[in-house]
Tab-separated table of C-alpha atoms in Angstrom:
chain	number	residue	atom	x	y	z
S	1	MET	CA	0.000	0.000	0.000
S	2	PRO	CA	1.550	3.315	-1.063
S	3	GLU	CA	2.167	5.889	1.658
S	4	ARG	CA	3.140	9.527	1.588
S	5	ARG	CA	4.488	11.676	4.440
S	6	VAL	CA	3.640	15.365	4.386
S	7	THR	CA	3.877	18.311	6.784
S	8	VAL	CA	0.714	20.265	7.647
S	9	ALA	CA	1.136	23.830	6.344
S	10	SER	CA	-2.108	25.461	7.554
S	11	LYS	CA	-1.548	27.594	10.642
S	12	VAL	CA	-4.687	26.190	12.310
S	13	GLY	CA	-3.784	22.616	11.396
S	14	LEU	CA	-6.392	20.330	9.893
S	15	HIS	CA	-9.350	22.070	11.512
S	16	ALA	CA	-12.340	24.063	10.248
S	17	ARG	CA	-11.853	25.345	6.696
S	18	PRO	CA	-8.693	23.332	5.887
S	19	ALA	CA	-10.384	20.117	7.080
S	20	ALA	CA	-13.459	20.810	4.961
S	21	LEU	CA	-11.383	21.502	1.838
S	22	LEU	CA	-9.252	18.417	2.400
S	23	ALA	CA	-12.261	16.160	3.021
S	24	LYS	CA	-13.958	17.387	-0.152
S	25	ALA	CA	-10.830	16.716	-2.219
S	26	ALA	CA	-10.362	13.260	-0.653
S	27	ALA	CA	-13.992	12.336	-1.334
S	28	GLY	CA	-13.397	13.121	-5.007
S	29	GLN	CA	-10.540	10.642	-5.340
S	30	PRO	CA	-11.065	7.262	-7.051
S	31	VAL	CA	-9.677	5.418	-3.993
S	32	LYS	CA	-10.172	5.710	-0.235
S	33	VAL	CA	-7.401	7.795	1.323
S	34	THR	CA	-6.554	7.475	5.008
S	35	ILE	CA	-4.467	9.809	7.136
S	36	ARG	CA	-2.729	9.303	10.472
S	37	LYS	CA	-0.233	10.949	12.781
S	38	ASP	CA	2.911	8.968	13.622
S	39	ASP	CA	1.796	5.539	14.832
S	40	GLY	CA	-1.771	6.648	15.553
S	41	GLN	CA	-4.930	5.141	14.167
S	42	PRO	CA	-5.741	6.148	10.585
S	43	VAL	CA	-8.934	8.043	9.792
S	44	GLU	CA	-10.631	8.560	6.449
S	45	ALA	CA	-9.356	11.715	4.796
S	46	ALA	CA	-12.853	12.275	3.366
S	47	SER	CA	-14.300	12.711	6.881
S	48	VAL	CA	-14.221	16.251	8.303
S	49	LEU	CA	-14.919	14.871	11.782
S	50	GLY	CA	-12.148	12.279	11.390
S	51	LEU	CA	-9.689	14.961	10.293
S	52	MET	CA	-10.571	17.189	13.233
S	53	THR	CA	-10.224	14.368	15.772
S	54	LEU	CA	-6.804	13.571	14.314
S	55	GLY	CA	-5.452	16.669	16.047
S	56	ALA	CA	-2.937	17.462	13.300
S	57	MET	CA	-1.497	20.915	13.943
S	58	HIS	CA	0.719	23.258	11.917
S	59	GLY	CA	4.111	21.635	11.383
S	60	ASP	CA	2.961	18.092	12.261
S	61	GLU	CA	3.891	15.311	9.895
S	62	VAL	CA	1.039	13.076	8.756
S	63	VAL	CA	1.071	9.838	6.798
S	64	LEU	CA	-1.333	9.323	3.902
S	65	SER	CA	-2.212	5.855	2.613
S	66	ALA	CA	-4.298	4.586	-0.279
S	67	ASP	CA	-4.619	1.348	-2.185
S	68	GLY	CA	-5.889	0.486	-5.629
S	69	GLU	CA	-5.952	1.934	-9.117
S	70	GLY	CA	-4.966	5.600	-8.976
S	71	ALA	CA	-3.594	5.469	-5.408
S	72	ASP	CA	-0.341	7.275	-6.223
S	73	ALA	CA	-2.128	10.128	-8.004
S	74	ALA	CA	-4.661	10.408	-5.165
S	75	LEU	CA	-1.886	10.604	-2.569
S	76	GLU	CA	-0.106	13.267	-4.618
S	77	ALA	CA	-3.270	15.380	-4.884
S	78	ILE	CA	-4.067	15.138	-1.172
S	79	ALA	CA	-0.437	15.723	-0.127
S	80	GLU	CA	-0.367	18.911	-2.195
S	81	ILE	CA	-3.430	20.226	-0.338
S	82	ILE	CA	-1.978	19.429	3.099
S	83	ALA	CA	1.324	21.105	2.166
S	84	THR	CA	-0.538	24.322	1.250
S	85	ASP	CA	-1.588	26.992	3.744
S	86	LEU	CA	-5.378	26.787	3.419
S	87	ASP	CA	-6.130	29.396	6.078
S	88	GLU	CA	-6.511	32.219	3.584
S	89	GLY	CA	-9.878	32.538	1.870
């Protein structure tokens, strides 16, 4: 299963607006994408509630995982969003 490590760029972490944008993008992927911190339990990246309970803050490293056809492209797309400061409207 492909994995991708990425650092959270948003100053508020994966909360509120950044979580909503990330969940929407993850839901649009052809494969299920999960996200976790360190050795924590993975949550679905398409779940705003899951993302918020993850507790990923600015500067934290998260691990994305996906499996199936298109997994690498999905991970790339989601990693790009996490690595972008989404706090600005």
